[in-house]
XYZ file of C-alpha atoms in Angstrom:
744
model
C 27.577 -9.005 -38.191
C 26.497 -5.360 -38.394
C 25.502 -2.874 -35.692
C 23.124 0.110 -36.066
C 21.400 2.471 -33.625
C 17.605 2.444 -33.313
C 16.136 4.821 -30.761
C 18.322 4.703 -27.658
C 19.590 1.153 -28.342
C 22.191 -0.508 -30.530
C 21.050 -3.496 -32.650
C 23.550 -6.208 -33.608
C 22.140 -8.083 -36.634
C 22.923 -10.069 -39.744
C 24.434 -8.002 -42.545
C 21.392 -8.491 -44.786
C 18.506 -7.201 -42.582
C 17.069 -6.556 -39.123
C 14.060 -8.629 -38.079
C 10.813 -6.841 -37.285
C 10.691 -8.075 -33.637
C 14.215 -6.742 -33.041
C 13.335 -3.350 -34.507
C 10.182 -3.158 -32.354
C 12.083 -4.229 -29.234
C 14.827 -1.646 -29.762
C 12.292 1.117 -30.356
C 10.483 0.347 -27.087
C 13.588 0.313 -24.874
C 13.751 3.346 -22.548
C 16.912 5.401 -22.258
C 19.286 3.973 -19.651
C 21.838 6.415 -18.173
C 23.903 3.586 -16.640
C 24.137 1.034 -19.506
C 24.422 0.915 -23.270
C 21.467 -1.275 -24.325
C 22.381 -3.695 -27.125
C 19.615 -5.739 -28.800
C 21.125 -8.960 -30.202
C 19.312 -10.006 -33.392
C 21.616 -12.902 -34.234
C 21.745 -16.488 -32.919
C 24.532 -17.054 -30.411
C 27.630 -17.719 -32.535
C 30.255 -16.907 -29.913
C 31.654 -13.768 -28.381
C 34.283 -12.899 -31.015
C 31.998 -11.709 -33.806
C 29.644 -10.079 -31.322
C 32.538 -8.347 -29.614
C 33.895 -7.046 -32.942
C 30.544 -5.543 -33.950
C 29.748 -4.068 -30.521
C 33.274 -2.793 -29.923
C 33.256 -0.951 -33.258
C 29.844 0.618 -32.606
C 30.687 1.743 -29.064
C 33.594 3.884 -30.107
C 34.603 6.051 -27.131
C 31.524 5.112 -25.087
C 32.652 4.046 -21.584
C 29.410 2.789 -20.018
C 28.879 -0.943 -19.393
C 26.710 -2.956 -21.802
C 23.354 -4.678 -21.300
C 22.493 -7.387 -23.851
C 18.854 -8.166 -24.701
C 18.178 -10.941 -27.234
C 15.450 -10.555 -29.829
C 12.760 -13.156 -30.419
C 14.769 -14.893 -33.163
C 18.177 -14.715 -31.478
C 17.583 -17.258 -28.720
C 19.433 -17.373 -25.411
C 22.812 -15.732 -24.779
C 25.336 -17.967 -23.046
C 27.619 -17.074 -20.168
C 30.659 -17.823 -22.340
C 29.521 -15.312 -24.983
C 28.895 -12.579 -22.398
C 32.248 -13.202 -20.700
C 34.163 -13.133 -24.017
C 32.444 -9.876 -24.928
C 33.360 -8.345 -21.540
C 37.009 -9.350 -22.020
C 36.970 -8.059 -25.614
C 35.600 -4.578 -24.886
C 37.133 -4.254 -21.398
C 33.958 -3.419 -19.451
C 31.058 -5.030 -17.620
C 28.460 -6.861 -19.715
C 25.027 -7.713 -18.288
C 23.084 -10.514 -20.002
C 19.806 -12.364 -19.251
C 20.191 -15.891 -17.899
C 16.813 -17.165 -19.083
C 13.771 -16.206 -21.130
C 13.126 -12.467 -21.450
C 9.553 -11.135 -21.458
C 9.394 -7.632 -22.918
C 6.292 -5.441 -23.174
C 5.394 -2.238 -25.002
C 6.338 -0.047 -22.034
C 9.989 -1.124 -22.297
C 10.093 -3.460 -19.285
C 12.176 -6.632 -19.614
C 11.402 -9.363 -17.072
C 12.855 -12.836 -16.530
C 10.190 -15.209 -15.121
C 11.353 -17.144 -12.042
C 10.569 -20.620 -13.426
C 12.416 -20.047 -16.729
C 15.660 -18.364 -15.708
C 17.830 -16.955 -12.937
C 17.704 -13.249 -13.796
C 20.269 -10.770 -15.051
C 23.967 -11.643 -14.648
C 26.896 -9.209 -14.755
C 30.209 -10.352 -16.275
C 33.339 -8.251 -15.830
C 36.803 -8.576 -17.351
C 38.671 -11.108 -15.245
C 35.933 -11.269 -12.575
C 33.471 -13.891 -11.425
C 29.892 -13.410 -12.741
C 27.500 -11.670 -10.310
C 23.751 -12.168 -10.215
C 21.450 -9.106 -10.382
C 17.641 -8.747 -10.258
C 14.916 -9.898 -12.653
C 13.653 -6.573 -13.975
C 15.008 -3.953 -16.350
C 14.777 -1.032 -15.855
C 15.307 -1.843 -12.179
C 12.500 -0.410 -10.000
C 13.160 1.339 -6.680
C 11.722 -1.618 -4.729
C 13.853 -4.369 -6.334
C 15.417 -6.551 -3.633
C 15.638 -10.053 -2.125
C 11.972 -10.023 -1.082
C 10.862 -9.518 -4.708
C 13.474 -11.444 -6.728
C 13.106 -15.166 -6.001
C 10.268 -17.606 -5.423
C 9.753 -18.015 -1.677
C 7.506 -19.802 0.787
C 5.445 -17.936 3.366
C 3.797 -20.021 6.057
C 2.610 -23.524 5.301
C 0.852 -23.109 1.966
C 1.658 -19.733 0.358
C 3.989 -19.145 -2.572
C 5.568 -15.719 -3.158
C 6.096 -15.528 -6.925
C 7.863 -12.581 -8.610
C 5.891 -10.660 -11.261
C 6.986 -7.827 -13.556
C 5.046 -5.365 -11.359
C 5.910 -6.932 -7.981
C 5.033 -10.239 -6.325
C 2.073 -12.620 -6.283
C 1.070 -14.193 -2.964
C -1.046 -17.279 -3.656
C -1.460 -20.909 -2.561
C -0.569 -23.799 -4.838
C -3.285 -24.851 -7.258
C -4.069 -26.463 -10.623
C -1.496 -25.390 -13.262
C -4.183 -24.382 -15.795
C -5.610 -21.802 -13.357
C -2.169 -20.558 -12.322
C -1.074 -20.166 -15.950
C -4.188 -18.145 -16.817
C -3.744 -15.784 -13.854
C 0.017 -15.537 -14.410
C -0.489 -14.505 -18.039
C -2.997 -11.789 -17.054
C -0.802 -10.401 -14.280
C 2.315 -10.432 -16.482
C 0.635 -8.933 -19.543
C -1.865 -6.450 -18.099
C -0.676 -5.360 -14.666
C 1.147 -2.026 -14.873
C 4.709 -1.964 -13.534
C 5.225 1.185 -11.449
C 8.904 1.966 -10.705
C 8.136 3.596 -7.340
C 5.289 1.344 -6.146
C 5.585 -2.372 -5.362
C 2.372 -4.197 -6.307
C 1.519 -7.182 -4.090
C -1.190 -9.369 -5.677
C -3.312 -11.343 -3.208
C -4.964 -14.664 -4.134
C -6.017 -16.196 -7.420
C -8.848 -17.968 -9.245
C -9.571 -21.683 -9.030
C -7.148 -22.127 -6.115
C -7.649 -22.240 -2.290
C -8.091 -18.952 -0.375
C -4.992 -17.090 0.760
C -4.301 -17.028 4.542
C -3.634 -13.607 6.119
C -1.192 -15.156 8.587
C 1.012 -16.152 5.649
C 0.866 -12.593 4.298
C 1.976 -11.290 7.706
C 4.885 -13.785 7.755
C 6.124 -12.534 4.381
C 5.572 -8.909 5.433
C 7.931 -9.391 8.371
C 10.924 -9.840 6.015
C 10.082 -6.827 3.820
C 12.400 -3.843 4.567
C 10.672 -0.759 6.075
C 11.602 1.414 3.098
C 9.907 -1.089 0.766
C 6.783 -1.294 2.936
C 6.163 2.416 2.420
C 6.098 1.788 -1.359
C 3.814 -1.266 -1.224
C 0.344 -1.302 -2.802
C -1.896 -4.378 -2.380
C -4.217 -5.695 -5.101
C -7.207 -7.901 -4.266
C -7.141 -10.467 -7.074
C -8.615 -13.713 -5.708
C -10.026 -15.299 -2.570
C -8.486 -14.310 0.781
C -9.575 -15.903 4.048
C -10.796 -13.006 6.246
C -13.178 -12.730 9.240
C -16.878 -12.459 8.438
C -18.322 -8.958 8.060
C -14.813 -7.541 7.615
C -13.483 -5.833 4.512
C -10.208 -7.088 3.072
C -8.464 -3.738 3.645
C -9.381 -3.629 7.329
C -8.512 -7.305 7.858
C -5.150 -6.839 6.146
C -4.318 -3.698 8.182
C -5.221 -5.556 11.393
C -3.088 -8.565 10.433
C -0.039 -6.433 9.555
C -0.512 -3.962 12.429
C -0.085 -0.817 10.334
C -1.655 1.319 7.647
C -1.832 -0.286 4.228
C -2.744 0.959 0.759
C -5.121 -1.127 -1.368
C -5.611 -0.535 -5.076
C -9.192 0.321 -6.023
C -8.870 -1.893 -9.100
C -6.420 -3.536 -11.478
C -3.944 -0.893 -12.756
C -3.460 -1.168 -16.528
C -1.781 1.085 -19.072
C 1.275 3.297 -18.677
C 3.097 3.608 -15.371
C 2.720 7.411 -15.481
C -1.083 7.402 -15.866
C -2.550 3.936 -15.246
C -6.269 3.215 -15.408
C -7.789 1.229 -12.538
C -10.422 -1.336 -13.522
C -12.665 -3.401 -11.260
C -12.266 -7.174 -11.340
C -15.257 -9.490 -11.613
C -15.341 -12.846 -9.846
C -14.056 -14.640 -12.939
C -11.071 -12.280 -13.206
C -12.378 -10.307 -16.203
C -12.202 -6.529 -16.331
C -15.113 -4.400 -15.177
C -15.571 -0.622 -14.966
C -12.977 2.066 -14.420
C -12.953 3.150 -10.768
C -12.776 6.624 -9.259
C -11.012 5.446 -6.066
C -7.550 4.326 -7.197
C -5.558 4.017 -3.938
C -7.356 3.487 -0.606
C -5.754 3.696 2.856
C -6.922 1.363 5.637
C -5.853 1.755 9.276
C -5.636 -1.039 11.868
C -8.211 -1.148 14.633
C -7.285 -0.114 18.155
C -8.357 -3.157 20.178
C -12.127 -3.614 20.148
C -12.790 -0.212 18.606
C -14.751 0.006 15.385
C -12.648 0.162 12.245
C -12.067 3.682 10.948
C -13.452 4.596 7.554
C -10.919 4.134 4.732
C -9.389 7.220 3.156
C -8.855 7.882 -0.537
C -5.149 8.447 -1.125
C -5.435 8.758 -4.887
C -8.608 9.310 -6.888
C -9.766 10.149 -10.406
C -11.455 13.480 -11.093
C -15.115 12.720 -11.998
C -15.064 15.203 -14.876
C -13.214 18.339 -15.967
C -13.941 21.706 -14.414
C -14.243 20.590 -10.775
C -12.207 22.410 -8.117
C -10.607 20.194 -5.488
C -11.242 21.383 -1.922
C -9.737 18.298 -0.238
C -8.221 14.970 -1.277
C -10.921 13.356 -3.380
C -13.495 16.086 -2.565
C -14.573 18.539 -5.296
C -16.763 21.633 -5.137
C -19.778 21.164 -7.393
C -22.540 23.783 -7.244
C -23.706 25.956 -4.381
C -23.097 24.126 -1.108
C -22.785 20.735 -2.836
C -19.573 18.749 -3.228
C -18.735 15.479 -4.983
C -16.584 13.082 -2.954
C -14.762 10.059 -4.342
C -15.490 6.977 -2.216
C -14.659 3.266 -2.597
C -17.926 2.367 -4.288
C -18.205 5.402 -6.571
C -19.197 9.032 -5.969
C -21.051 10.775 -3.147
C -23.009 13.960 -3.850
C -23.397 15.700 -0.476
C -23.393 19.072 1.255
C -20.175 20.798 2.263
C -20.881 20.044 5.901
C -20.422 16.344 6.357
C -23.832 14.661 6.890
C -24.605 11.501 8.839
C -23.844 8.032 7.483
C -20.397 9.262 6.412
C -18.560 6.231 7.774
C -21.070 3.830 6.227
C -20.814 5.462 2.794
C -17.016 5.523 2.831
C -16.766 1.946 4.077
C -19.101 0.413 1.463
C -16.973 -1.773 -0.848
C -16.834 -1.445 -4.607
C -19.267 -3.402 -6.787
C -17.309 -4.740 -9.817
C -20.324 -4.330 -12.090
C -21.509 -0.836 -11.154
C -20.502 2.627 -9.974
C -22.715 3.785 -7.087
C -23.828 7.431 -6.953
C -24.726 8.214 -3.331
C -27.100 11.135 -2.767
C -29.830 12.377 -0.453
C -33.136 12.869 -2.305
C -34.491 14.911 0.633
C -32.057 17.801 0.037
C -33.626 20.525 -2.103
C -32.110 20.702 -5.573
C -29.993 17.568 -5.304
C -32.178 15.603 -7.723
C -31.277 18.055 -10.470
C -27.615 17.975 -9.446
C -27.590 14.167 -9.626
C -29.077 14.259 -13.135
C -26.484 16.831 -14.188
C -23.716 14.754 -12.628
C -24.764 11.658 -14.590
C -24.865 13.627 -17.832
C -21.280 14.805 -17.360
C -19.790 11.351 -16.723
C -18.175 9.464 -19.609
C -20.339 6.986 -21.500
C -19.068 3.716 -20.032
C -19.218 5.043 -16.473
C -22.707 6.469 -16.984
C -23.904 3.119 -18.336
C -22.724 1.347 -15.177
C -23.891 4.031 -12.701
C -26.563 3.217 -10.105
C -28.235 5.719 -7.775
C -28.015 4.917 -4.071
C -30.046 7.146 -1.706
C -28.650 7.753 1.790
C -30.262 9.634 4.699
C -28.896 12.986 5.832
C -29.331 12.640 9.592
C -27.190 15.210 11.416
C -23.847 14.015 12.707
C -24.148 13.460 16.451
C -20.477 13.106 17.262
C -17.437 15.253 16.709
C -15.359 14.386 13.686
C -12.415 12.232 14.759
C -10.436 12.639 11.567
C -10.732 15.191 8.767
C -11.339 13.702 5.359
C -8.012 15.065 4.202
C -5.027 12.720 4.121
C -1.540 13.609 2.911
C -1.092 12.707 -0.774
C 2.693 12.585 -0.848
C 4.051 11.330 2.237
C 5.153 7.739 3.041
C 2.906 5.849 5.467
C 3.884 5.859 9.138
C 3.757 2.386 10.771
C 1.704 1.995 13.926
C 4.055 2.431 16.908
C 4.832 -0.613 19.020
C 3.935 1.474 22.053
C 0.278 0.471 22.009
C 1.150 -3.228 22.065
C 3.645 -2.726 24.894
C 1.028 -0.764 26.812
C -1.479 -3.622 26.647
C 1.119 -6.085 27.932
C 2.142 -3.729 30.730
C -1.451 -3.313 31.924
C -2.057 -7.068 31.977
C 0.951 -7.519 34.239
C 0.144 -4.623 36.593
C -3.662 -4.801 36.666
C -5.296 -4.181 40.049
C -8.826 -4.549 41.340
C -9.868 -1.029 40.306
C -12.473 -0.977 37.510
C -10.416 1.509 35.498
C -7.441 -0.838 35.397
C -9.473 -3.552 33.657
C -9.942 -1.380 30.579
C -7.294 -1.574 27.872
C -6.047 1.934 27.063
C -4.430 2.837 23.779
C -2.257 5.680 22.724
C -4.657 7.969 20.859
C -3.548 8.864 17.367
C -6.575 10.845 16.187
C -5.801 14.166 14.553
C -7.687 17.394 15.171
C -9.343 18.366 11.892
C -10.302 21.656 10.329
C -13.985 20.664 10.393
C -13.925 20.368 14.190
C -15.485 23.375 15.851
C -13.649 24.889 18.852
C -15.111 23.800 22.148
C -16.582 26.372 24.516
C -14.119 25.292 27.184
C -10.737 23.640 26.729
C -11.086 19.866 27.101
C -7.676 19.732 28.818
C -7.386 23.027 30.698
C -3.978 24.484 31.299
C -3.339 24.907 35.012
C -0.704 26.895 36.775
C 0.621 25.530 40.044
C 0.684 27.872 42.964
C 4.136 29.206 43.730
C 5.428 31.688 46.211
C 6.676 35.197 45.473
C 9.519 35.403 43.008
C 11.820 38.164 41.893
C 10.526 40.091 38.913
C 13.150 38.626 36.564
C 11.939 35.115 37.437
C 8.199 35.714 36.902
C 6.917 32.920 34.686
C 3.347 32.131 33.658
C 1.522 29.777 31.351
C 0.109 31.151 28.130
C -3.349 32.660 28.433
C -6.166 31.105 26.390
C -6.873 33.379 23.378
C -10.351 34.086 22.070
C -11.516 31.620 19.360
C -11.222 34.229 16.597
C -7.544 34.751 17.484
C -6.583 31.073 17.245
C -4.852 29.612 14.179
C -6.150 26.055 14.569
C -8.654 24.507 14.075
C -9.581 26.595 11.037
C -12.663 28.741 11.295
C -15.697 27.759 9.133
C -15.420 29.123 5.606
C -11.667 29.692 5.778
C -10.014 30.202 2.387
C -6.272 30.858 1.953
C -5.391 34.347 0.685
C -2.448 34.080 -1.699
C -1.965 37.859 -1.823
C -1.703 38.027 1.972
C 0.951 35.307 1.962
C 2.878 36.863 -0.924
C 2.767 40.534 0.116
C 6.219 41.844 1.042
C 7.984 38.554 0.319
C 7.424 38.142 -3.429
C 10.860 36.768 -4.250
C 10.777 34.163 -1.475
C 7.173 33.248 -2.386
C 8.047 32.635 -6.035
C 11.127 30.589 -5.115
C 9.217 28.386 -2.711
C 6.330 28.032 -5.180
C 8.669 26.422 -7.691
C 9.966 24.038 -5.007
C 6.439 23.065 -3.897
C 5.172 22.563 -7.462
C 8.179 20.402 -8.274
C 7.364 18.158 -5.304
C 3.676 18.053 -6.268
C 4.453 17.016 -9.855
C 6.676 14.236 -8.557
C 3.885 12.643 -6.521
C 0.763 13.755 -8.435
C 1.878 14.160 -12.056
C -1.637 13.973 -13.497
C -3.416 16.429 -11.245
C -2.758 20.199 -11.084
C -2.289 21.809 -7.684
C -4.986 24.283 -6.649
C -4.099 27.929 -5.951
C -5.324 27.544 -2.389
C -3.226 24.455 -1.769
C -0.168 26.217 -3.201
C -0.714 29.253 -0.962
C -0.986 27.044 2.123
C 2.133 25.023 1.312
C 4.208 28.132 0.508
C 2.983 29.872 3.686
C 4.228 26.890 5.672
C 7.579 27.056 3.869
C 7.896 30.804 4.539
C 7.215 30.196 8.207
C 9.868 27.481 8.332
C 12.334 29.947 6.795
C 11.473 32.613 9.376
C 9.885 34.905 6.764
C 6.580 35.614 8.517
C 4.870 38.444 10.505
C 5.952 37.226 14.006
C 3.380 34.439 13.899
C 4.388 32.659 17.116
C 4.705 35.766 19.251
C 1.304 37.064 18.178
C -0.452 33.719 18.710
C 1.028 33.251 22.188
C 0.064 36.783 23.171
C -3.475 36.356 21.776
C -3.476 39.709 19.967
C -5.164 40.741 16.730
C -3.217 41.286 13.543
C -2.334 39.907 10.085
C -0.338 37.132 11.735
C -3.584 35.260 12.521
C -4.650 34.764 8.886
C -1.065 34.017 7.906
C -0.834 31.432 10.694
C -4.035 29.756 9.499
C -2.504 29.341 6.041
C 0.627 27.896 7.673
C -1.424 25.484 9.782
C -3.471 24.341 6.765
C -0.264 23.640 4.856
C 1.447 21.803 7.713
C -1.656 19.712 8.421
C -1.224 17.906 5.083
C 2.332 16.762 5.858
C 3.289 13.329 7.242
C 2.608 12.669 10.931
C 5.506 11.891 13.294
C 4.527 9.372 15.987
C 7.795 9.092 17.859
C 10.281 11.102 19.899
C 11.220 14.715 19.130
C 13.496 17.028 21.102
C 15.256 20.356 21.417
C 17.764 22.005 23.775
C 16.513 24.706 26.172
C 17.863 26.925 28.952
C 14.926 27.490 31.340
C 14.985 30.339 33.854
C 14.477 29.346 37.525
C 10.783 30.192 37.501
C 10.122 27.628 34.784
C 11.435 24.815 36.988
C 9.067 25.790 39.785
C 6.125 25.750 37.395
C 6.993 22.363 35.892
C 7.530 20.462 39.167
C 3.831 19.734 39.581
C 3.678 17.839 36.251
C 1.189 20.302 34.770
C -0.701 20.056 31.491
C 0.340 22.897 29.181
C -1.196 24.121 25.939
C 1.010 25.778 23.312
C -0.891 28.391 21.283
C 1.949 29.015 18.831
C 3.737 26.541 16.585
C 6.182 24.325 18.487
C 9.359 23.376 16.600
C 11.394 20.304 17.597
C 13.861 17.939 15.909
C 13.879 14.171 15.422
C 17.629 13.933 16.154
C 19.642 15.169 19.170
C 21.169 18.640 18.964
C 24.435 20.202 20.039
C 24.412 20.165 23.852
C 26.394 23.405 23.972
C 23.300 25.350 22.898
C 21.472 24.832 26.200
C 21.630 23.345 29.670
C 18.587 21.070 29.376
C 17.161 18.527 26.935
C 13.440 18.906 26.202
C 12.227 15.499 24.953
C 8.619 15.058 23.750
C 6.557 12.072 22.598
C 4.794 13.219 19.425
C 1.380 12.000 18.285
C 0.383 14.612 15.682
C 3.614 16.527 15.002
C 4.266 17.152 11.303
C 7.480 16.201 9.493
C 8.447 19.201 7.360
C 11.330 17.849 5.252
C 9.265 17.965 2.028
C 8.801 21.758 2.115
C 11.845 22.883 4.084
C 13.573 25.826 2.335
C 16.718 24.712 0.584
C 18.915 27.435 2.087
C 17.543 27.774 5.659
C 15.821 24.442 6.121
C 16.098 21.938 8.962
C 15.612 18.475 7.418
C 14.835 16.799 10.765
C 12.233 19.295 11.991
C 8.850 18.429 13.545
C 6.206 21.148 13.951
C 3.124 20.930 16.188
C 0.003 22.886 15.265
C -1.210 25.694 17.577
C -3.365 24.538 20.470
C -1.484 21.260 21.000
C -1.557 20.034 24.616
C 1.481 18.584 26.407
C 1.776 16.845 29.776
C 4.972 17.085 31.823
C 5.927 13.579 33.012
C 9.443 14.137 34.387
C 11.641 17.093 35.363
C 15.358 16.954 36.280
C 17.129 20.266 36.883
C 20.680 20.612 35.548
C 23.709 20.451 37.859
C 27.400 21.028 37.365
C 27.886 17.346 36.503
C 24.603 16.442 34.812
C 22.443 18.005 32.144
C 18.839 18.746 32.944
C 15.903 17.163 31.158
C 12.219 17.859 30.703
C 10.132 14.935 29.470
C 6.675 15.602 28.009
C 4.121 13.738 25.995
C 1.495 15.091 23.639
C -2.133 14.665 24.667
C -5.269 14.686 22.498
C -8.904 15.448 23.187
C -9.919 11.828 23.729
C -7.811 11.806 26.924
C -9.705 14.698 28.534
C -11.976 12.455 30.614
C -9.404 9.906 31.744
C -8.108 11.757 34.773
C -5.100 10.298 36.551
C -6.173 6.658 36.835
C -4.226 3.481 36.203
C -4.550 3.815 32.424
C -3.014 7.300 32.361
C -0.236 6.256 34.770
C 0.651 3.205 32.679
C 0.786 5.329 29.568
C 3.045 7.859 31.289
C 5.384 5.118 32.533
C 5.842 3.553 29.100
C 6.399 6.828 27.325
C 8.780 8.020 30.054
C 11.003 4.989 29.415
C 11.213 5.768 25.687
C 11.979 9.424 26.314
C 14.718 8.578 28.821
C 16.435 6.321 26.295
C 16.410 9.133 23.767
C 17.776 11.609 26.313
C 20.676 9.272 27.156
C 21.919 9.613 23.578
C 23.394 13.034 24.403
C 26.963 11.758 24.021
C 26.357 10.584 20.446
C 26.624 12.514 17.208
C 24.231 15.425 17.104
C 22.959 17.716 14.397
C 24.134 21.291 14.225
C 21.449 23.791 13.327
C 21.747 27.290 11.849
C 22.021 29.965 14.511
C 19.157 32.047 13.109
C 16.713 29.112 13.070
C 17.820 28.222 16.610
C 16.896 31.671 17.947
C 13.648 32.118 16.043
C 12.052 28.670 16.148
C 13.771 26.148 18.422
C 14.652 26.100 22.099
C 11.235 26.727 23.710
C 9.326 25.009 26.499
C 5.732 24.669 25.208
C 2.917 26.467 27.003
C 5.119 29.068 28.744
C 4.230 32.720 28.072
C 6.795 35.135 26.642
C 8.060 37.639 29.236
C 8.544 41.009 27.500
C 12.257 41.050 28.331
C 13.043 37.401 27.500
C 11.048 36.548 24.385
C 12.143 33.336 22.669
C 14.512 32.406 25.487
C 12.290 30.114 27.578
């Protein structure tokens, strides 16, 4: 036997020649930093000859070996792999079954024809590994073996993930299995879950939920669902909404079948017979579960395809076109609309994709849009233009305030719906009284304030200051005054555009360093789409603020004064708004002056006009006498853009104007630490008052916050002293006394 190197692999072959399949297989194998890949192009003749050839070729190489048989070599036996491991003195991994290899370099062992990869070590018992090589990030027990979910659903491993489908005729299963194994792109970071099949009974959502319950949380965040066949869902309900409701959390649904390379797959629609249709613009779509009887929220585009070159992205999936017109990527195609969101937005975004056509939504009543539609069609590629259909929609003015900006984070992992809402419903059923308000089922609001929302004339939840008696001058404490709208950082004013020069001026070195960090993160999550200059300026401004390199943003916002800090703060807010949302507990350690305790005793509602910084883990108790513990609804997790040298990896930042309600106050004593428990409020709570719904919500959240506060004797994070003074350790909504700034 002879051994030669082809590409990044070694090929063990007959002395006369290497077969063409073996050469092609070796050339397609990706580089593996952990194993030496050896393609065996020789029928299994025992481990001695194989060990001699491999041992000679390895030389001083110390990595373990992975054996992959060529088409003509046949199966490798356990005895051969074990003899080779003993001969070369290192671990040898071999496939126990038939290996399916594709052009992208993936090797997969089908579940019905083998047991997967097996590792043999010198003098050790063989150990079973997964089914895929290279091993994806989501490989685990839930994706390795054939399982049962519910009464009639089979969970079958695929190269790209798993296939959830009922039993059915073998000829239909074989046809679908071949398509999913051959065409479906394997993405190392994303687990693809295929739902249903052709010629078999519909898939039950209850069975999907049963399988979902055993999937680890870290794998759920990487899961992408693919609608492939029939799924039993309620009438007049889209699959994405029905699936989100059944699983109780946000889910991501592919806009089509991903084919091609894992770095830049193309997403194609699927016709009823399973054949390929048109290439979609919406590639990954986010669906949120409904809150009780509320209407389902419009889906959001998490990943979309640029309609054509030259467009400037002004939001996720939204591109500036000409004049005041923008092109938005929606499920069913493209929507040509004005910058200001017109009516019928939810209906347009909710309309499902037609496998045989790409819909172009437009309003023929808007002056000049007919010409823009014609120009848009001309600039689309030929196949898309051939399948495009015009779909007129009315432009009635929007009569309600926008609940959610059409701008979702592109990088962050999805946050599961908190269990708090479900606990709240159960609590109200048990404690319901005869009052009409108690019969309504309240839910924790999770809507986010968006940059398209205009500031209200009056605050929906006014800050109020309880009446207190005379105090010494050093104890004078007041709530923050409400600044004029033009002096607020959030929501953004109409027409706001980030100024990169303003952000960079005076901090060029820090700006350039953070720009490299932000662009590196962007390329990791969006490798095929360049980051806009405006988006870069916003993200870097947020990073500079987190590092403390800003023009006293918080002090100026709380004081409501004019200055360059306002524009800088707007850039910071725009950057933070795109980060993942933290719906859980956050805390800090504070040392309130006596006047603060008097103000907080009445359980007031306080509005913080600066940025509020908290942490998701307990801190060192020595830094303050009191624990401030807050239930977050819209706080932003900043770990992605935290500066590498001054960053706090567990930080949560709330945007300016966030409202907090005090729900418990305990002053510190010599034997016990003090605590201040608050919860974040949103605009939808402004009309609730203090009825049974609000009280039940306060009671449930108070219990969660108390449990967090009792963890004070456990391990706590230590924060840098500079960040502690500048950002942390504040009670929200309290004004800065001139002599005690940043100490409240």
